[in-house]
PDB file of C-alpha atoms in Angstrom:
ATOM      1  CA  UNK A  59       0.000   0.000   0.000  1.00  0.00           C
ATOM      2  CA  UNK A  60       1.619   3.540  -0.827  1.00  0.00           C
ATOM      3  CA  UNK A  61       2.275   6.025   1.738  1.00  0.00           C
ATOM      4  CA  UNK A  62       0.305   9.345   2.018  1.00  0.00           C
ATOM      5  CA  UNK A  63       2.501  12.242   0.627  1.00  0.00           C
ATOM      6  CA  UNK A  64       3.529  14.682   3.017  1.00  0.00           C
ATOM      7  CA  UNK A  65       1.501  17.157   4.635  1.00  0.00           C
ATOM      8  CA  UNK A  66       1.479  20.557   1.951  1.00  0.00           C
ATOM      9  CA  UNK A  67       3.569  22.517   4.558  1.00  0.00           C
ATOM     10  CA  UNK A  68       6.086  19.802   4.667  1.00  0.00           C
ATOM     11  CA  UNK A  69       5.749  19.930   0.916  1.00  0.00           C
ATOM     12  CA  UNK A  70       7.577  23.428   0.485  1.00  0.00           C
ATOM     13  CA  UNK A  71      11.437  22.864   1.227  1.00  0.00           C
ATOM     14  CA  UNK A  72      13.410  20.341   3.225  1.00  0.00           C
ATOM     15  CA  UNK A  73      17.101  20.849   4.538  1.00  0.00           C
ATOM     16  CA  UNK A  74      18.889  20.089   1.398  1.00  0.00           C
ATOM     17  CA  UNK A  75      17.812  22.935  -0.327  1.00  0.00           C
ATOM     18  CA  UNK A  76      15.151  20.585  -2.630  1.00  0.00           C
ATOM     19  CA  UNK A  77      11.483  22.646  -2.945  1.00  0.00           C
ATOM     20  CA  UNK A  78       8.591  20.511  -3.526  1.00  0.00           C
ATOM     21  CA  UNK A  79       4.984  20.927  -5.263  1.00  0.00           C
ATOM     22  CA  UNK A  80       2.653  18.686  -5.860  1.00  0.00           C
ATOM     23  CA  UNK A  81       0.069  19.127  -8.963  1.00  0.00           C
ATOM     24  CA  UNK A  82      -2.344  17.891 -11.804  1.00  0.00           C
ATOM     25  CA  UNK A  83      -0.109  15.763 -13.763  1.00  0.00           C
ATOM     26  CA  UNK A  84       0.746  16.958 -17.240  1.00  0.00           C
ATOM     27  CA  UNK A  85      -0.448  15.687 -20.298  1.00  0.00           C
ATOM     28  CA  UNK A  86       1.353  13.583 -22.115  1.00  0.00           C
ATOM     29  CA  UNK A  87       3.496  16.107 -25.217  1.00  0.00           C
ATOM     30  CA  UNK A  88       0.975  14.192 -27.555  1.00  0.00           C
ATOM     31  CA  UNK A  89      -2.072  15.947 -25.705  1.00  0.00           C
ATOM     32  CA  UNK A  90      -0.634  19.368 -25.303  1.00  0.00           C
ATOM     33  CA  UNK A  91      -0.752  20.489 -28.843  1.00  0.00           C
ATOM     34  CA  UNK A  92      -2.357  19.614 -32.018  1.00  0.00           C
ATOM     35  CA  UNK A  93      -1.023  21.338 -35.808  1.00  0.00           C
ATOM     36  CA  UNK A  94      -3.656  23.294 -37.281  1.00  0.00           C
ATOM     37  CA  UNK A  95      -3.326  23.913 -41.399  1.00  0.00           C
ATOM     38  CA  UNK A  96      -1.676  27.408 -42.547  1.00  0.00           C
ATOM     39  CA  UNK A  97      -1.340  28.176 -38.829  1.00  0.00           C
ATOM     40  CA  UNK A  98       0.791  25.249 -37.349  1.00  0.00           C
ATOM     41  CA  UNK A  99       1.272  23.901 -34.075  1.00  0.00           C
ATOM     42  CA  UNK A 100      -1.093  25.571 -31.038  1.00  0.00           C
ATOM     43  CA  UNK A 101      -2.102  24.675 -27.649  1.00  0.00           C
ATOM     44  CA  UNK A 102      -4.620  22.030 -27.358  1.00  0.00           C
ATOM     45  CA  UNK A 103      -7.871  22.796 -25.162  1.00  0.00           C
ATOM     46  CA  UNK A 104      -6.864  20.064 -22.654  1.00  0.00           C
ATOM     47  CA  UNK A 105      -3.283  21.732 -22.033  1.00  0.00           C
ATOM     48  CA  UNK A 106      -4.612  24.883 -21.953  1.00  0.00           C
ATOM     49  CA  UNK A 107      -6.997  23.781 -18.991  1.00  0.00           C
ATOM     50  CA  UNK A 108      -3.967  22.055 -17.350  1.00  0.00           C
ATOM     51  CA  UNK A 109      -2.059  25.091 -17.406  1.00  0.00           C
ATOM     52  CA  UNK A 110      -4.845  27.139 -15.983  1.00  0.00           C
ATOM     53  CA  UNK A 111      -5.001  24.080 -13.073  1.00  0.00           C
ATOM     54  CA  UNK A 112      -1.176  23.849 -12.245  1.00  0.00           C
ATOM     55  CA  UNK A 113      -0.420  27.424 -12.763  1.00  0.00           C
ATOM     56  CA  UNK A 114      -2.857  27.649  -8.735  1.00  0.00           C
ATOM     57  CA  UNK A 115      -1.786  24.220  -6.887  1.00  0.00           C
ATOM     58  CA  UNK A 116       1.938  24.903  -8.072  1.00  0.00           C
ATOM     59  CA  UNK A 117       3.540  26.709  -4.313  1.00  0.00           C
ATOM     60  CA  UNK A 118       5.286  29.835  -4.546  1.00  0.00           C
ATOM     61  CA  UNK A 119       8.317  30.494  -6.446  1.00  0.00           C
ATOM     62  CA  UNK A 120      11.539  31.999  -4.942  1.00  0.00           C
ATOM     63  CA  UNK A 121      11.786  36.319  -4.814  1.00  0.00           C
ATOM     64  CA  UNK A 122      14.389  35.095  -7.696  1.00  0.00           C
ATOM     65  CA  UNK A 123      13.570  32.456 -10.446  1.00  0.00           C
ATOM     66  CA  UNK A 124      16.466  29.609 -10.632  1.00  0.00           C
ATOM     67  CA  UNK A 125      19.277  30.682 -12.611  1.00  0.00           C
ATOM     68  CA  UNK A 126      20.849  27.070 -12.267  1.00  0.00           C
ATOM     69  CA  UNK A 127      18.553  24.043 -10.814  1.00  0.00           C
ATOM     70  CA  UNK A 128      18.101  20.707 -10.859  1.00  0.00           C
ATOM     71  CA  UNK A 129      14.833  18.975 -11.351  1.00  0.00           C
ATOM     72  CA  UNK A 130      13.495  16.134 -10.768  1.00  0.00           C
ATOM     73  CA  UNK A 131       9.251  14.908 -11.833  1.00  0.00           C
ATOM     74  CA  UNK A 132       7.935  11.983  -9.550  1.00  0.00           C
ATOM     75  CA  UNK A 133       5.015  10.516 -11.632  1.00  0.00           C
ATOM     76  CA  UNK A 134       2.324   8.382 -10.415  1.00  0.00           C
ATOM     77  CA  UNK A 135       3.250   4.498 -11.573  1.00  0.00           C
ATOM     78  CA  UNK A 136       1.281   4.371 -15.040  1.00  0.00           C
ATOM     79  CA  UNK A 137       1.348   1.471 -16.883  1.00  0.00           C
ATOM     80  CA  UNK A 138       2.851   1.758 -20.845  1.00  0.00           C
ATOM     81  CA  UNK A 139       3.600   5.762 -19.240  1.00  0.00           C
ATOM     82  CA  UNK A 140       6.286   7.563 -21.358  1.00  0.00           C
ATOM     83  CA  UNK A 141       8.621   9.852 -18.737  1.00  0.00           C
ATOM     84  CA  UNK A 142       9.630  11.813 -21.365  1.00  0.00           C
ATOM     85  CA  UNK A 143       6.743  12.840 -22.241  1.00  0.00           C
ATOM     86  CA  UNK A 144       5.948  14.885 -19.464  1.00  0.00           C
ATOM     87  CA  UNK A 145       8.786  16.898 -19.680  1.00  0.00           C
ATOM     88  CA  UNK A 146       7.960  19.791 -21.653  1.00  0.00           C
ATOM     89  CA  UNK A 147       4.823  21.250 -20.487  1.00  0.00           C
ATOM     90  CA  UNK A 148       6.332  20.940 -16.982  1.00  0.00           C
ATOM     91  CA  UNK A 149       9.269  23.108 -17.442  1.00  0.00           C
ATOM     92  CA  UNK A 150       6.943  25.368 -19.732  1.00  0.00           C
ATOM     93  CA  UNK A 151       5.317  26.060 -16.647  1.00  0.00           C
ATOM     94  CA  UNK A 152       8.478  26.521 -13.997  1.00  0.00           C
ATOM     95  CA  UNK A 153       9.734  29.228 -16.494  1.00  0.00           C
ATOM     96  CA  UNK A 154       5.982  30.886 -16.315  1.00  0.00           C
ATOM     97  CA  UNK A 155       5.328  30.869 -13.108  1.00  0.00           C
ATOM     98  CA  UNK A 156       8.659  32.104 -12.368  1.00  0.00           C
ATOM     99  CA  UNK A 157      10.865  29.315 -10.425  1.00  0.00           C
ATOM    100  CA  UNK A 158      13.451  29.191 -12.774  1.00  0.00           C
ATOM    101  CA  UNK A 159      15.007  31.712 -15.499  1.00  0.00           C
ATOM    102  CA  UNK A 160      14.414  29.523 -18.806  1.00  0.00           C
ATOM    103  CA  UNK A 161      14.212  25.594 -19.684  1.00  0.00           C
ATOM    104  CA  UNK A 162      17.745  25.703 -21.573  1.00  0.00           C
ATOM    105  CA  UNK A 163      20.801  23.790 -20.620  1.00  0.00           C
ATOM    106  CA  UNK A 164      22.102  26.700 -19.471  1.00  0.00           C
ATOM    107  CA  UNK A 165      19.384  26.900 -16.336  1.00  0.00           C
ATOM    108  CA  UNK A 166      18.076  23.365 -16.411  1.00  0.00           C
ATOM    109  CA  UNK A 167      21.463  21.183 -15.255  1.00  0.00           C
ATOM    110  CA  UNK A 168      19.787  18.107 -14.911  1.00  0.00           C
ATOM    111  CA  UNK A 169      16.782  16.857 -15.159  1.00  0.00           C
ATOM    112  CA  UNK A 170      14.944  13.402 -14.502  1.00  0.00           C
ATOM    113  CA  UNK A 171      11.797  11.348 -13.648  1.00  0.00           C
ATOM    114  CA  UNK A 172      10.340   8.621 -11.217  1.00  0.00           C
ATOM    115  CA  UNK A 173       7.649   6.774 -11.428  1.00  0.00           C
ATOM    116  CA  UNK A 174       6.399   6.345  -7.952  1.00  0.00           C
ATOM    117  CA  UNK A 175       3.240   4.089  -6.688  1.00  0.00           C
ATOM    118  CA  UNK A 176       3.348   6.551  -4.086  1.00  0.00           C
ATOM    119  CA  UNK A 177       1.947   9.332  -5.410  1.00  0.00           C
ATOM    120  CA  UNK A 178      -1.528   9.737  -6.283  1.00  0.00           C
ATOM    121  CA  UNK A 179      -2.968   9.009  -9.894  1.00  0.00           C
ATOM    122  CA  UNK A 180      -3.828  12.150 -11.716  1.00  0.00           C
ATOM    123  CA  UNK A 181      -0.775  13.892  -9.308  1.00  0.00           C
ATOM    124  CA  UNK A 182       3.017  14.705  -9.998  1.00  0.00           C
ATOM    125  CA  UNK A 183       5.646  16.275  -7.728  1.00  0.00           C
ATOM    126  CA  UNK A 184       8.238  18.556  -8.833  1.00  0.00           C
ATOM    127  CA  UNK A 185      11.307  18.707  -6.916  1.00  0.00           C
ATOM    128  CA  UNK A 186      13.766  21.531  -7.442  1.00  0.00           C
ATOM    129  CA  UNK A 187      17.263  22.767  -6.159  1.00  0.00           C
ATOM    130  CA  UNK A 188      19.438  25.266  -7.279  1.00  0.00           C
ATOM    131  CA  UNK A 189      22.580  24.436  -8.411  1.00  0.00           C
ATOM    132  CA  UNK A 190      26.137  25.801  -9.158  1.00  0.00           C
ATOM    133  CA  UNK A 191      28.541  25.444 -11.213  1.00  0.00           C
ATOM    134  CA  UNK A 192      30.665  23.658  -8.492  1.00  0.00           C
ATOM    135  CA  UNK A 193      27.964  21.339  -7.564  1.00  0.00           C
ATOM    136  CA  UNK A 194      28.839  17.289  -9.338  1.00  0.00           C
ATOM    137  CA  UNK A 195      26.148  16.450 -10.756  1.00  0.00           C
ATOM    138  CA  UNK A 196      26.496  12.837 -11.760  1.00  0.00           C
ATOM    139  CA  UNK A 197      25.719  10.656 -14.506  1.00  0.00           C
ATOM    140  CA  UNK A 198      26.388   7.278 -15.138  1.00  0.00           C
ATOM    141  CA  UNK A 199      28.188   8.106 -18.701  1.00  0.00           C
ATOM    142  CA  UNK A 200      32.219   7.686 -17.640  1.00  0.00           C
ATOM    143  CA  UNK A 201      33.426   9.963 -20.307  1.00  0.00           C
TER     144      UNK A 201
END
């Protein structure tokens, strides 16, 4: 049986500098936009609604948006999910609601995803840290 997330105060920031925020999950890249003829490729009605949604439950962003972070998505177990497919409209919304500076390499250091049968079904959690340029991030790649 999973565990109940944390309370929403404990939520916010623990000692190791991560920030957390628990939302709607995103749609799937597939869902968020759809190409329309001599006027290309626009929101879809269903990301437009989850932006709307996310842009409320996600918690207050720093005085300063992230010039450097780390981030990491913790998905609710789905089976046949795609991780990577919940990238973009998740970072779309960090730069908007102003946690970090852009979604570039330059800001974004490192990102990944969980799944996690611990968090609820139509939730996700964002964690975030800044980084610097002194901070290892690793990787298992040994070159």
């Amino acid at each position: 049986m999973a565990e109940a997330l944390p309370a929403e105060e404990d939520l916010q920031m623990n000692p190791y500098g991560w920030h957390f925020t628990e939302i709607t999950i995103v749609p799937p890249l597939a869902q968020c936009y759809r190409n329309v003829p001599r006027v290309g490729r626009v929101k879809t009605t269903k990301y437009k609604k989850w932006i709307e949604t996310a842009s409320t439950e996600i918690s207050s962003p720093p005085d300063e948006p992230l010039s450097q972070c780390h981030v990491c998505l913790t998905l609710p177990y789905i089976a046949n999910g795609d991780l990577d497919n919940r990238f973009k409209g998740t970072m779309d919304l960090l730069k908007s609601s102003g946690w970090i500076v852009d979604d570039n390499m330059k800001c974004v250091r490192k990102i990944e995803a969980i799944w996690s049968r611990d968090v609820p079904r139509q939730r996700m959690v964002i964690s975030i840290k800044e980084v610097t340029d002194g901070d290892i991030l690793s990787s298992p790649y040994p070159g």
